[in-house]
PDB file of C-alpha atoms in Angstrom:
ATOM      1  CA  MET N  11      36.560 176.602 117.662  1.00 73.00           C
ATOM      2  CA  PRO N  12      33.014 176.583 116.227  1.00 81.00           C
ATOM      3  CA  ILE N  13      32.249 178.522 113.092  1.00 80.00           C
ATOM      4  CA  GLU N  14      29.024 180.504 112.946  1.00 82.00           C
ATOM      5  CA  ILE N  15      27.498 181.373 109.597  1.00 77.00           C
ATOM      6  CA  LYS N  16      24.522 183.727 109.369  1.00 80.00           C
ATOM      7  CA  VAL N  17      22.227 183.382 106.384  1.00 76.00           C
ATOM      8  CA  GLU N  18      19.021 185.261 105.586  1.00 82.00           C
ATOM      9  CA  GLY N  19      15.718 183.395 105.691  1.00 79.00           C
ATOM     10  CA  LYS N  20      15.109 182.778 101.954  1.00 82.00           C
ATOM     11  CA  ARG N  21      18.615 181.576 101.397  1.00 80.00           C
ATOM     12  CA  PHE N  22      18.414 179.347 104.470  1.00 76.00           C
ATOM     13  CA  ARG N  23      15.298 177.607 103.129  1.00 77.00           C
ATOM     14  CA  LYS N  24      17.057 176.969  99.839  1.00 77.00           C
ATOM     15  CA  LEU N  25      20.074 175.606 101.668  1.00 73.00           C
ATOM     16  CA  LYS N  26      17.855 173.310 103.741  1.00 74.00           C
ATOM     17  CA  GLU N  27      16.671 171.711 100.528  1.00 74.00           C
ATOM     18  CA  LEU N  28      20.258 171.014  99.433  1.00 74.00           C
ATOM     19  CA  ASP N  29      22.432 168.208 100.668  1.00 76.00           C
ATOM     20  CA  ILE N  30      24.942 170.263 102.671  1.00 74.00           C
ATOM     21  CA  LEU N  31      27.469 167.446 102.998  1.00 78.00           C
ATOM     22  CA  GLU N  32      27.510 166.890  99.262  1.00 80.00           C
ATOM     23  CA  LEU N  33      27.895 170.631  98.689  1.00 77.00           C
ATOM     24  CA  ILE N  34      30.781 170.790 101.163  1.00 81.00           C
ATOM     25  CA  GLU N  35      32.480 167.769  99.571  1.00 82.00           C
ATOM     26  CA  LYS N  36      32.217 169.350  96.121  1.00 82.00           C
ATOM     27  CA  SER N  37      33.577 172.604  97.467  1.00 87.00           C
ATOM     28  CA  LEU N  38      36.408 170.827  99.250  1.00 88.00           C
ATOM     29  CA  THR N  39      37.433 169.093  96.047  1.00 86.00           C
ATOM     30  CA  LYS N  40      37.495 172.429  94.235  1.00 88.00           C
ATOM     31  CA  ALA N  41      39.346 174.034  97.137  1.00 88.00           C
ATOM     32  CA  GLU N  42      41.909 171.209  97.110  1.00 91.00           C
ATOM     33  CA  LYS N  43      42.479 171.662  93.395  1.00 91.00           C
ATOM     34  CA  THR N  44      42.790 175.422  93.830  1.00 92.00           C
ATOM     35  CA  LEU N  45      45.248 175.048  96.703  1.00 93.00           C
ATOM     36  CA  GLN N  46      47.216 172.465  94.765  1.00 95.00           C
ATOM     37  CA  ALA N  47      47.412 174.777  91.736  1.00 96.00           C
ATOM     38  CA  GLU N  48      48.472 177.700  93.920  1.00 96.00           C
ATOM     39  CA  ARG N  49      51.112 175.552  95.612  1.00 97.00           C
ATOM     40  CA  GLU N  50      52.377 174.375  92.242  1.00 97.00           C
ATOM     41  CA  ALA N  51      52.583 177.960  90.958  1.00 97.00           C
ATOM     42  CA  PHE N  52      54.414 179.001  94.129  1.00 97.00           C
ATOM     43  CA  LEU N  53      56.888 176.135  93.800  1.00 98.00           C
ATOM     44  CA  LEU N  54      57.488 176.876  90.112  1.00 98.00           C
ATOM     45  CA  GLU N  55      58.177 180.514  90.949  1.00 98.00           C
ATOM     46  CA  LYS N  56      60.509 179.482  93.758  1.00 98.00           C
ATOM     47  CA  LYS N  57      62.255 177.009  91.431  1.00 98.00           C
ATOM     48  CA  ALA N  58      62.804 179.760  88.850  1.00 98.00           C
ATOM     49  CA  LYS N  59      64.307 182.045  91.519  1.00 98.00           C
ATOM     50  CA  LEU N  60      66.574 179.259  92.762  1.00 98.00           C
ATOM     51  CA  GLU N  61      67.701 178.470  89.220  1.00 98.00           C
ATOM     52  CA  GLU N  62      68.563 182.145  88.698  1.00 98.00           C
ATOM     53  CA  LYS N  63      70.493 182.199  91.970  1.00 98.00           C
ATOM     54  CA  LEU N  64      72.305 179.019  90.906  1.00 98.00           C
ATOM     55  CA  ARG N  65      73.321 180.656  87.624  1.00 98.00           C
ATOM     56  CA  GLU N  66      74.646 183.674  89.545  1.00 98.00           C
ATOM     57  CA  ILE N  67      76.628 181.417  91.879  1.00 98.00           C
ATOM     58  CA  GLU N  68      78.011 179.430  88.931  1.00 98.00           C
ATOM     59  CA  ASP N  69      79.105 182.692  87.257  1.00 97.00           C
ATOM     60  CA  GLU N  70      80.806 183.816  90.460  1.00 98.00           C
ATOM     61  CA  LEU N  71      82.481 180.424  90.719  1.00 98.00           C
ATOM     62  CA  GLU N  72      83.815 180.753  87.177  1.00 97.00           C
ATOM     63  CA  ASP N  73      85.189 184.195  88.041  1.00 97.00           C
ATOM     64  CA  LEU N  74      86.846 182.777  91.147  1.00 97.00           C
ATOM     65  CA  LYS N  75      88.359 179.913  89.146  1.00 97.00           C
ATOM     66  CA  ALA N  76      89.790 182.364  86.619  1.00 97.00           C
ATOM     67  CA  PHE N  77      91.173 184.528  89.433  1.00 97.00           C
ATOM     68  CA  TYR N  78      92.700 181.475  91.128  1.00 98.00           C
ATOM     69  CA  GLU N  79      94.336 180.271  87.905  1.00 97.00           C
ATOM     70  CA  LYS N  80      95.762 183.737  87.280  1.00 97.00           C
ATOM     71  CA  ALA N  81      97.038 183.870  90.864  1.00 97.00           C
ATOM     72  CA  LEU N  82      98.763 180.501  90.385  1.00 97.00           C
ATOM     73  CA  LYS N  83     100.417 181.693  87.175  1.00 97.00           C
ATOM     74  CA  ASP N  84     101.497 184.914  88.888  1.00 97.00           C
ATOM     75  CA  LYS N  85     102.908 182.908  91.793  1.00 97.00           C
ATOM     76  CA  GLU N  86     104.885 180.698  89.413  1.00 97.00           C
ATOM     77  CA  LEU N  87     106.204 183.774  87.607  1.00 97.00           C
ATOM     78  CA  MET N  88     107.172 185.469  90.876  1.00 98.00           C
ATOM     79  CA  THR N  89     108.872 182.304  92.096  1.00 97.00           C
ATOM     80  CA  SER N  90     110.907 182.001  88.919  1.00 97.00           C
ATOM     81  CA  VAL N  91     111.850 185.712  89.028  1.00 97.00           C
ATOM     82  CA  ARG N  92     112.845 185.382  92.683  1.00 97.00           C
ATOM     83  CA  GLU N  93     114.993 182.351  91.887  1.00 97.00           C
ATOM     84  CA  LYS N  94     116.624 184.177  88.984  1.00 97.00           C
ATOM     85  CA  LEU N  95     117.334 187.205  91.192  1.00 97.00           C
ATOM     86  CA  ARG N  96     118.750 184.969  93.922  1.00 97.00           C
ATOM     87  CA  LYS N  97     121.177 183.383  91.444  1.00 97.00           C
ATOM     88  CA  GLU N  98     122.161 186.786  90.058  1.00 97.00           C
ATOM     89  CA  ASN N  99     122.734 188.052  93.577  1.00 97.00           C
ATOM     90  CA  GLU N 100     124.969 185.050  94.371  1.00 97.00           C
ATOM     91  CA  GLU N 101     126.994 185.642  91.212  1.00 96.00           C
ATOM     92  CA  LEU N 102     127.349 189.345  91.987  1.00 96.00           C
ATOM     93  CA  LYS N 103     128.491 188.543  95.538  1.00 96.00           C
ATOM     94  CA  LYS N 104     131.111 186.139  94.157  1.00 96.00           C
ATOM     95  CA  GLU N 105     132.335 188.746  91.687  1.00 95.00           C
ATOM     96  CA  LEU N 106     132.500 191.343  94.459  1.00 94.00           C
ATOM     97  CA  GLU N 107     134.467 188.986  96.696  1.00 94.00           C
ATOM     98  CA  GLU N 108     136.862 188.202  93.848  1.00 93.00           C
ATOM     99  CA  ARG N 109     137.424 191.910  93.180  1.00 92.00           C
ATOM    100  CA  ARG N 110     138.003 192.558  96.888  1.00 92.00           C
ATOM    101  CA  ARG N 111     140.586 189.758  96.967  1.00 90.00           C
ATOM    102  CA  GLU N 112     142.274 191.159  93.880  1.00 89.00           C
ATOM    103  CA  ILE N 113     142.385 194.609  95.462  1.00 88.00           C
ATOM    104  CA  ASN N 114     143.697 193.174  98.737  1.00 87.00           C
ATOM    105  CA  ASN N 115     146.332 191.107  96.868  1.00 84.00           C
ATOM    106  CA  LYS N 116     147.572 194.192  95.016  1.00 81.00           C
ATOM    107  CA  THR N 117     148.047 196.128  98.206  1.00 69.00           C
TER     108      THR N 117
END
């Protein structure tokens, strides 16, 4: 797609005297540097945002680890309580059976 640039007469005469290719090359170098600087600034900003997000994720991970460890401890506690209750229940059943036998023997 061709680009059309309109320039007034005086300015055009001045431009004719200049080496347009050299001018364009100088401008391209400056434009490249500008674009490179803008890209670098963009990437640094993006890096900072990603680092912040990483910190948030790491904090959440620490919270999850703490929750998981607490859940494991709670599970161990519940398991031990359940085992203790099971043993107590067995002992109570035995005592009940013994008392029933004693009552049946007396009658």
